[in-house]
XYZ file of C-alpha atoms in Angstrom:
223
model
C -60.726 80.567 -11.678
C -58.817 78.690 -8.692
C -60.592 79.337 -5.562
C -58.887 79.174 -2.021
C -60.214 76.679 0.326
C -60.742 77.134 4.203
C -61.611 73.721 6.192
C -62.089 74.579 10.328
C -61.250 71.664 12.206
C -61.840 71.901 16.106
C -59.317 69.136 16.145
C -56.661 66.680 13.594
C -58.782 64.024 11.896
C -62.192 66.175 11.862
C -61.025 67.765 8.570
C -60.645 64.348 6.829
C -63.636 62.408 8.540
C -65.760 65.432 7.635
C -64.748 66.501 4.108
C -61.555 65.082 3.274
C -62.504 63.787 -0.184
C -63.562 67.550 -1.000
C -60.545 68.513 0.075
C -58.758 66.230 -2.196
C -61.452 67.003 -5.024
C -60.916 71.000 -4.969
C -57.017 70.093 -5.144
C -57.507 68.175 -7.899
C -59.322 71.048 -9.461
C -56.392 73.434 -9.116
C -57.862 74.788 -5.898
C -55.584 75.984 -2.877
C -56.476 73.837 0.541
C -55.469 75.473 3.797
C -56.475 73.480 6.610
C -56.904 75.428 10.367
C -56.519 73.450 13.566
C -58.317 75.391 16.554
C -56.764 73.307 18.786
C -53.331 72.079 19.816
C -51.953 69.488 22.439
C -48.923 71.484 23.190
C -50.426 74.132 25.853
C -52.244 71.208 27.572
C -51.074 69.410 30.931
C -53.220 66.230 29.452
C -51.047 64.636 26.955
C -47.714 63.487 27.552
C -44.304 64.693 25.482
C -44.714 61.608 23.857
C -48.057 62.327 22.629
C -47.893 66.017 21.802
C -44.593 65.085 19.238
C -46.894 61.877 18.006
C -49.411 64.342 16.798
C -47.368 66.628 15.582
C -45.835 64.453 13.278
C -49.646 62.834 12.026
C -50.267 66.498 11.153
C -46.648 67.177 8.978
C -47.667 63.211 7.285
C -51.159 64.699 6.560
C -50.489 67.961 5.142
C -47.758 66.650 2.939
C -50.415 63.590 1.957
C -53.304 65.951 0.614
C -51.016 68.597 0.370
C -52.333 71.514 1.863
C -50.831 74.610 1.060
C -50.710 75.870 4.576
C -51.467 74.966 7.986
C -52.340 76.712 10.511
C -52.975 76.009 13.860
C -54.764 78.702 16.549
C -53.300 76.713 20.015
C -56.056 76.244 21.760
C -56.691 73.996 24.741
C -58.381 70.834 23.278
C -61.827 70.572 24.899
C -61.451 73.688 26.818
C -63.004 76.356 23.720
C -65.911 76.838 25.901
C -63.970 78.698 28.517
C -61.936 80.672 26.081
C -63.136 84.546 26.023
C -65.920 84.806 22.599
C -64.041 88.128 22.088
C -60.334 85.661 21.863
C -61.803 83.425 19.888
C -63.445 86.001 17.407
C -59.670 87.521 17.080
C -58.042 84.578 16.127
C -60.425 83.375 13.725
C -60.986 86.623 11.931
C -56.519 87.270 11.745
C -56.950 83.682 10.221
C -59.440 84.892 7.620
C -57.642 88.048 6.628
C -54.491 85.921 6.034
C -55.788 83.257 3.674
C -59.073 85.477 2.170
C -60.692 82.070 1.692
C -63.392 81.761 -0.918
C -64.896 78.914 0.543
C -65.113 77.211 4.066
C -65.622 73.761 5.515
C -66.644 73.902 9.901
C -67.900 72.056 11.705
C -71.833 71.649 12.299
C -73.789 73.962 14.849
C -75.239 71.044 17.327
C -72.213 68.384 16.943
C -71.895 67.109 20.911
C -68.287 68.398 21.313
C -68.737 71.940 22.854
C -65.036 72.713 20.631
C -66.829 72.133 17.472
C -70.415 74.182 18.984
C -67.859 76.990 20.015
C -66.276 77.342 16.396
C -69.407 77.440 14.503
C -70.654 80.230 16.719
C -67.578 81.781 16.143
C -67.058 81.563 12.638
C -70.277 82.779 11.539
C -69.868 85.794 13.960
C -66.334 86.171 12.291
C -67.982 85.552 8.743
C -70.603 88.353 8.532
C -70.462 90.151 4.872
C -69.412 93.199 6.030
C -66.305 91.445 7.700
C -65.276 88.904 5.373
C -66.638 89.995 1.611
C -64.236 87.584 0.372
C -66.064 84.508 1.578
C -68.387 83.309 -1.066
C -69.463 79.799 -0.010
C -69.684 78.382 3.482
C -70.513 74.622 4.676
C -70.763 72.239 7.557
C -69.455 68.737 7.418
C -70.530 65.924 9.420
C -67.985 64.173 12.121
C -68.629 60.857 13.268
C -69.737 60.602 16.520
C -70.239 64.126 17.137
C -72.443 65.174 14.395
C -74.516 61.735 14.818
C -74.482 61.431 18.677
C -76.500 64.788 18.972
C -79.608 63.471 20.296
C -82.145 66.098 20.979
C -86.138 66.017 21.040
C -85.567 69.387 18.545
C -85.616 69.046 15.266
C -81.463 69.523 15.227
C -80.316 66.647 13.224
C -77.885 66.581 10.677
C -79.620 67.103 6.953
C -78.147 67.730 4.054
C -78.634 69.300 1.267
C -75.490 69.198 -0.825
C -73.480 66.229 -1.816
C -70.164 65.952 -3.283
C -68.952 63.019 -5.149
C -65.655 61.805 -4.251
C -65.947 58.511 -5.331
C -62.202 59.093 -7.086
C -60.641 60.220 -4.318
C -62.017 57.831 -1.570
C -59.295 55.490 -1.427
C -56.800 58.274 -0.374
C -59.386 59.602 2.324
C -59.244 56.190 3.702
C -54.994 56.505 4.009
C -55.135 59.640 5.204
C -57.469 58.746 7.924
C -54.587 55.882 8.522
C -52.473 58.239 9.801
C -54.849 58.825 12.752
C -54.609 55.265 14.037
C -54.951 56.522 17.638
C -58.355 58.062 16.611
C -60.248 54.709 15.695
C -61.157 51.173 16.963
C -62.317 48.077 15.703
C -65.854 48.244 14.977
C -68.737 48.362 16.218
C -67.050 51.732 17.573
C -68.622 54.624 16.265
C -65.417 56.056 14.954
C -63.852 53.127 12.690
C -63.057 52.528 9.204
C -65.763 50.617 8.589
C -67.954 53.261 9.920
C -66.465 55.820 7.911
C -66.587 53.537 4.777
C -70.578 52.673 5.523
C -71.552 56.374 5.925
C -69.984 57.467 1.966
C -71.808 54.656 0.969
C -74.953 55.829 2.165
C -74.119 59.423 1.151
C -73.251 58.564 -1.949
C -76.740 56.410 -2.348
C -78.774 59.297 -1.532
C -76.314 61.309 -4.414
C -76.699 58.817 -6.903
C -72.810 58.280 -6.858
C -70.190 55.320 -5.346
C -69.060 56.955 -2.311
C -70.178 60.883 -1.300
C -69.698 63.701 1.199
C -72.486 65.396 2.874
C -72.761 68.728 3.997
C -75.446 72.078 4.856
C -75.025 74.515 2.507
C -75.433 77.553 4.853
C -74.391 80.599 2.722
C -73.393 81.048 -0.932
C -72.988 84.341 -2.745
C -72.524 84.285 -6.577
């Protein structure tokens, strides 16, 4: 049976650094993508006109490129979830969840350094209990580079996973996709290139036996 596919990105391009070859996998599959952006340029002072209809046209070229099946986008401040209410937050999440009734969902991981992507794990997981959401059956955290990698802690908080996903067929595309965000990347050495993003599937998909993997913490499944 087709399931219905949730991925939580705090911002455009965390969906595809993190798990975009899943996302390309499960549609493949006959699965239905929906991809959530908690954040939005528009209701910030920040960006200029210019950059706020830039974006908005890398997210149309995106969604048709996978496709998703819907977007939606919750119009939040970008760096700015940590002042938002929890209660706000909560709402908008859980009217999200009882629109789609996703089977499965994709955030972001608990310690990444952004406080947007800390906020919408808290959140989700509140929003996500089994009493609130019975629907959900699966939920995972994908790693963003340099967020997930950059949290340096003496705790034992480190990014280790303990499901893989091969996408080894559908890396290629990933790698176009992520095209689309060329404001988002430098040259390397910078942490957030193509190279970078090429080096860490291949070590992923190392540790999974496969060409080029996804890695993720497999924090709830119900079957």
């Amino acid at each position: 049976m087709a399931k219905k596919i949730v991925v939580l990105a705090p911002h455009p391009d965390d969906e595809t650094l993190g798990c975009g070859g899943t996302l390309l996998k499960h549609r493949a599959m006959g699965d239905e993508i929906h991809w959530c952006i908690a954040t939005s340029m528009n209701h910030s002072a920040d960006y200029s006109e210019q950059q706020k209809q830039q974006r908005s046209q890398v997210i149309d070229d995106v969604s048709r490129l996978y496709p998703f099946d819907s977007v939606i986008t919750l119009d939040f401040k970008p760096a700015e979830l940590d002042t938002v209410p929890k209660k706000e937050l909560l709402q908008a999440l859980k009217a999200m969840l009882e629109q789609l009734r996703p089977h499965i969902i994709y955030l972001p991981y608990a310690f990444d350094v952004h406080s947007d992507h800390q906020m919408l794990f808290q959140a989700m997981i509140s929003a996500t209990k089994s009493f609130r959401a019975p629907y959900v059956e699966k939920i995972l955290c994908y790693e963003t580079l340099s967020e997930t990698d950059f949290a340096l802690s003496p705790l034992n908080i480190q990014f280790q996973p303990n499901m893989f996903v091969d996408i080894s067929m559908f890396a290629e595309k990933k790698y176009r996709i992520l095209d689309l965000y060329s404001d988002e990347f430098k040259a390397h050495p910078f942490p957030r290139s193509i190279e970078a993003v090429k080096a860490l599937g291949t070590l992923r998909g190392a540790q999974a036996r496969c060409i080029v993997a996804e890695a993720f913490i497999l924090l709830k499944e119900i079957w």
